[in-house]
XYZ file of C-alpha atoms in Angstrom:
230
model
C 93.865 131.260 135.254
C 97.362 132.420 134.318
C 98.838 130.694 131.542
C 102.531 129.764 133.263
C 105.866 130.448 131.475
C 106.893 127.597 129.443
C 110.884 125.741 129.211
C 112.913 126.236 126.934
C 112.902 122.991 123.729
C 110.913 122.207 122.241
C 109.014 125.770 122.435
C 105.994 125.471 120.169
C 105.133 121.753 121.394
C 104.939 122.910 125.082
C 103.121 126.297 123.736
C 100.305 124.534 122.037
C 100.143 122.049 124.897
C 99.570 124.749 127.015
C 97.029 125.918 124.805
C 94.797 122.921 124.539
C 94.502 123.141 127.964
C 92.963 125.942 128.219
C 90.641 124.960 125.701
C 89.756 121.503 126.615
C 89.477 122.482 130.345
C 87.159 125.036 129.467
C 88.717 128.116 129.928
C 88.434 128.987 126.541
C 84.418 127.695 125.634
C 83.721 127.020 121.729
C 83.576 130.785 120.149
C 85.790 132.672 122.407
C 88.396 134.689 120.983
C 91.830 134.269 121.799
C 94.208 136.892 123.165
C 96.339 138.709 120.492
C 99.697 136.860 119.822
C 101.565 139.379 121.719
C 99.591 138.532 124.613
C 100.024 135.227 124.372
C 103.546 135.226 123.931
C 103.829 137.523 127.180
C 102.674 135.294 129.476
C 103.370 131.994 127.931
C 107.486 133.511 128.168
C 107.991 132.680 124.417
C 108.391 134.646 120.855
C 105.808 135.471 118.656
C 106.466 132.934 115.909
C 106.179 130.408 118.119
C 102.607 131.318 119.603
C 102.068 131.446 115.734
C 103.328 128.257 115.348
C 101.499 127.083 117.934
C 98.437 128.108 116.940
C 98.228 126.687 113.476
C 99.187 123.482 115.196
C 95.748 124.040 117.339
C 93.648 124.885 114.016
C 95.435 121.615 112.075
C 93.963 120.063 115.184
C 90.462 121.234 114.688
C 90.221 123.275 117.941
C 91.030 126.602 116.788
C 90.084 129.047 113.307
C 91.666 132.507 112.257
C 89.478 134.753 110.497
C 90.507 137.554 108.317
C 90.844 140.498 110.461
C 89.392 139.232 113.591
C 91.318 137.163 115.078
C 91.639 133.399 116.015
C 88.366 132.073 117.594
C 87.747 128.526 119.918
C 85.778 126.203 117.467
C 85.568 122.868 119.324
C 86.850 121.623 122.716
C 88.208 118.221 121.752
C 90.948 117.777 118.982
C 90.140 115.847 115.742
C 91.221 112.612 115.673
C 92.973 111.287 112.753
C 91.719 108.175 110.819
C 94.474 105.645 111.951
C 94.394 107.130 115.363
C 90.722 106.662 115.249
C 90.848 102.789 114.430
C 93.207 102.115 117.301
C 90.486 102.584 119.420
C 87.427 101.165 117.587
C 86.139 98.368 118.311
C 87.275 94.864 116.251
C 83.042 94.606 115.202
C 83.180 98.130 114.378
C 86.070 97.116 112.052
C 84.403 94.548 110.746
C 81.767 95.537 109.692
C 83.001 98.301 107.498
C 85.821 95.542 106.312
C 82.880 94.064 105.307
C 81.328 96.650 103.107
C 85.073 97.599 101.848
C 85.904 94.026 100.489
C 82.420 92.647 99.211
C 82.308 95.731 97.171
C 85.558 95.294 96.427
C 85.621 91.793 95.031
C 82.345 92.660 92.747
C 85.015 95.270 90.780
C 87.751 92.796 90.891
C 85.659 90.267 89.244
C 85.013 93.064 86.429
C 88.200 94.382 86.296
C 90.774 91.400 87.230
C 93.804 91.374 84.794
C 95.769 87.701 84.356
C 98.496 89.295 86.876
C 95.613 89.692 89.007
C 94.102 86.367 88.592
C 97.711 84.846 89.364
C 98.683 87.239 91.831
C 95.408 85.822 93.799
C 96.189 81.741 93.132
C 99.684 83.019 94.618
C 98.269 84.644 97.803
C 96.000 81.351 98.089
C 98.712 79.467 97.930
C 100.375 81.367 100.508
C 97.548 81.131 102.686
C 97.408 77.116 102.204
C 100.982 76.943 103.325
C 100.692 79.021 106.508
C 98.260 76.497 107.742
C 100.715 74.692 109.684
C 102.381 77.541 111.036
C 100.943 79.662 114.118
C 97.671 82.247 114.568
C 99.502 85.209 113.723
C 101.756 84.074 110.812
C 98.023 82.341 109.182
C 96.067 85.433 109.716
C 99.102 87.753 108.238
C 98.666 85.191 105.035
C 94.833 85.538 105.074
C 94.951 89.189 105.178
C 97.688 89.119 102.340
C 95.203 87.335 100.221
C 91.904 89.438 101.130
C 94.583 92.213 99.785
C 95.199 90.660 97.003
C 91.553 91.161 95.560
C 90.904 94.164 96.803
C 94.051 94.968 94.664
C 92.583 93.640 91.898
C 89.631 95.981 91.880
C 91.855 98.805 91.166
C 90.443 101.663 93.176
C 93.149 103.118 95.534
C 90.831 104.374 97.924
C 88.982 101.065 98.950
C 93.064 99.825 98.519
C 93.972 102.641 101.149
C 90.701 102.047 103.540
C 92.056 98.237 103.621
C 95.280 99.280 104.656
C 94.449 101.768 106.964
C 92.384 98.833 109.353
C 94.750 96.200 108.630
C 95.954 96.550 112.275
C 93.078 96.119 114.088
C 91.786 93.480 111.998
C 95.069 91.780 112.532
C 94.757 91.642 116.522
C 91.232 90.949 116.256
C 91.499 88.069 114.271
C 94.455 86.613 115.893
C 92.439 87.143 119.216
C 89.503 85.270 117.479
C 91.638 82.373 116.996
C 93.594 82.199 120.247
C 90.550 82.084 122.347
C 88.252 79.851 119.851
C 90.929 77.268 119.039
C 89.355 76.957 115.940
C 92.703 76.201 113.717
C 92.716 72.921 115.737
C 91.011 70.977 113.839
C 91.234 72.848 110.556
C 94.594 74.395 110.351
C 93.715 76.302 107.268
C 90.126 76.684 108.005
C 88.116 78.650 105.439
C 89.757 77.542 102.666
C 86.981 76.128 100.345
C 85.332 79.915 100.704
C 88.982 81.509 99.476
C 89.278 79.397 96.346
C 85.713 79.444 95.319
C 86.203 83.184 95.933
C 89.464 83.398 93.592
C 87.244 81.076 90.516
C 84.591 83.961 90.954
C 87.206 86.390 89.931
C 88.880 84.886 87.600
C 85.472 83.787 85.793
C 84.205 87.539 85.738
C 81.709 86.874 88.218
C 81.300 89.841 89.804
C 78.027 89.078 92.068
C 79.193 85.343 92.417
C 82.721 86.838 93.965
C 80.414 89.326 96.136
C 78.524 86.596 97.853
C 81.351 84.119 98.558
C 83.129 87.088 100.465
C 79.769 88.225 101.997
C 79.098 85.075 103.753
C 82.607 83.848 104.245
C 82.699 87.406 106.165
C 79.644 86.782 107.809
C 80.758 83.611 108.973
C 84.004 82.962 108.352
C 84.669 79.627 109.414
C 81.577 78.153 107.493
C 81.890 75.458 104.320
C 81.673 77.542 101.161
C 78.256 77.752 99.319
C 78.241 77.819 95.406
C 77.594 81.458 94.448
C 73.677 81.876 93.279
């Protein structure tokens, strides 16, 4: 199948566009080798710096590998998603589920490594949460969010911070979803409350498996009455 002359602007987008075809249609199976860039540059009308171009744009994408003096070879058929690309399209329980394991670990190290900014930063955020309770789905669940942020700031690892931040989005439609179709802010405005501040006590008391299992049941139900921590 001949490859087709690309337009001028912007050359090495339409180049490696033409390229993944080939290679997700098949054309190209997983451990073919690729024409030489001269060839490919003949018939896709275009310079060889921009077939170069292209190319590493097709191995940042997963599809494609040079080797040392053999040449560039087909190494998967479908491009590698990135991580926030990724979470678009999981589902909210999928989300969940690893919020879950990100934040109850998350508020065990706070409770061990909480500073008194912390501890005030999260009496703030709780604050902040009490006060959107009046105010609409999305403007209460952007408050709730700012507080579950809040501790997982206080445990001081940048990588569970940076896995929080990375499904805030989701989370954020999901839960506004939740409450749109449940109507469960109707009679409890700022539901979940009880679980939030015996949550914040657990951290500021150093109590790091207390704080784990308020957020591990307010997570698995969030709209339960808050249990003392065991």
């Amino acid at each position: 199948m001949p490859l087709g002359a690309v337009r001028p602007s912007p050359l090495v987008e339409q180049a490696a566009a033409r390229l993944r075809e080939q290679i997700t249609g098949g054309h190209w199976p997983v451990g073919t080798k690729l024409p030489g860039e001269t060839t490919l540059a003949k018939e896709l009308g275009v310079g060889r710096s921009t077939v170069r171009e292209a190319l590493r744009a097709l191995a940042g994408a997963g599809l494609v590998r040079p080797r040392q003096g053999a040449g560039v070879f087909v190494i998967a058929t479908e491009p590698v998603e990135d991580w926030p690309t990724r979470l678009c399209r999981a589902a909210v329980t999928d989300v969940y589920e690893v919020r879950m394991a990100v934040e109850v670990h998350a508020a065990r190290l706070a409770a061990r490594r909480r500073t008194p900014e912390d501890v005030t930063a999260l009496w703030a955020a709780l604050r902040a949460r009490r006060a959107a309770g009046p105010l609409d789905d999305a403007a209460f669940v952007d408050a709730d969010i700012a507080f579950h942020a809040a501790v997982v700031a206080a445990a001081h690892n940048p990588v569970l911070a940076d896995l929080f931040t990375e499904f805030t989005p989701v989370l954020r439609e999901g839960l506004i979803e939740l409450l749109s179709l449940t109507g469960l802010r109707a009679d409890d405005p700022d539901t979940g409350d009880e679980a939030h501040e015996a949550l914040v006590r657990a951290v500021a008391d150093g109590d790091a498996e207390g704080a784990a299992a308020v957020l591990r049941a307010e997570l698995e139900d969030p709209f339960a009455p808050a249990r003392d921590p065991e």
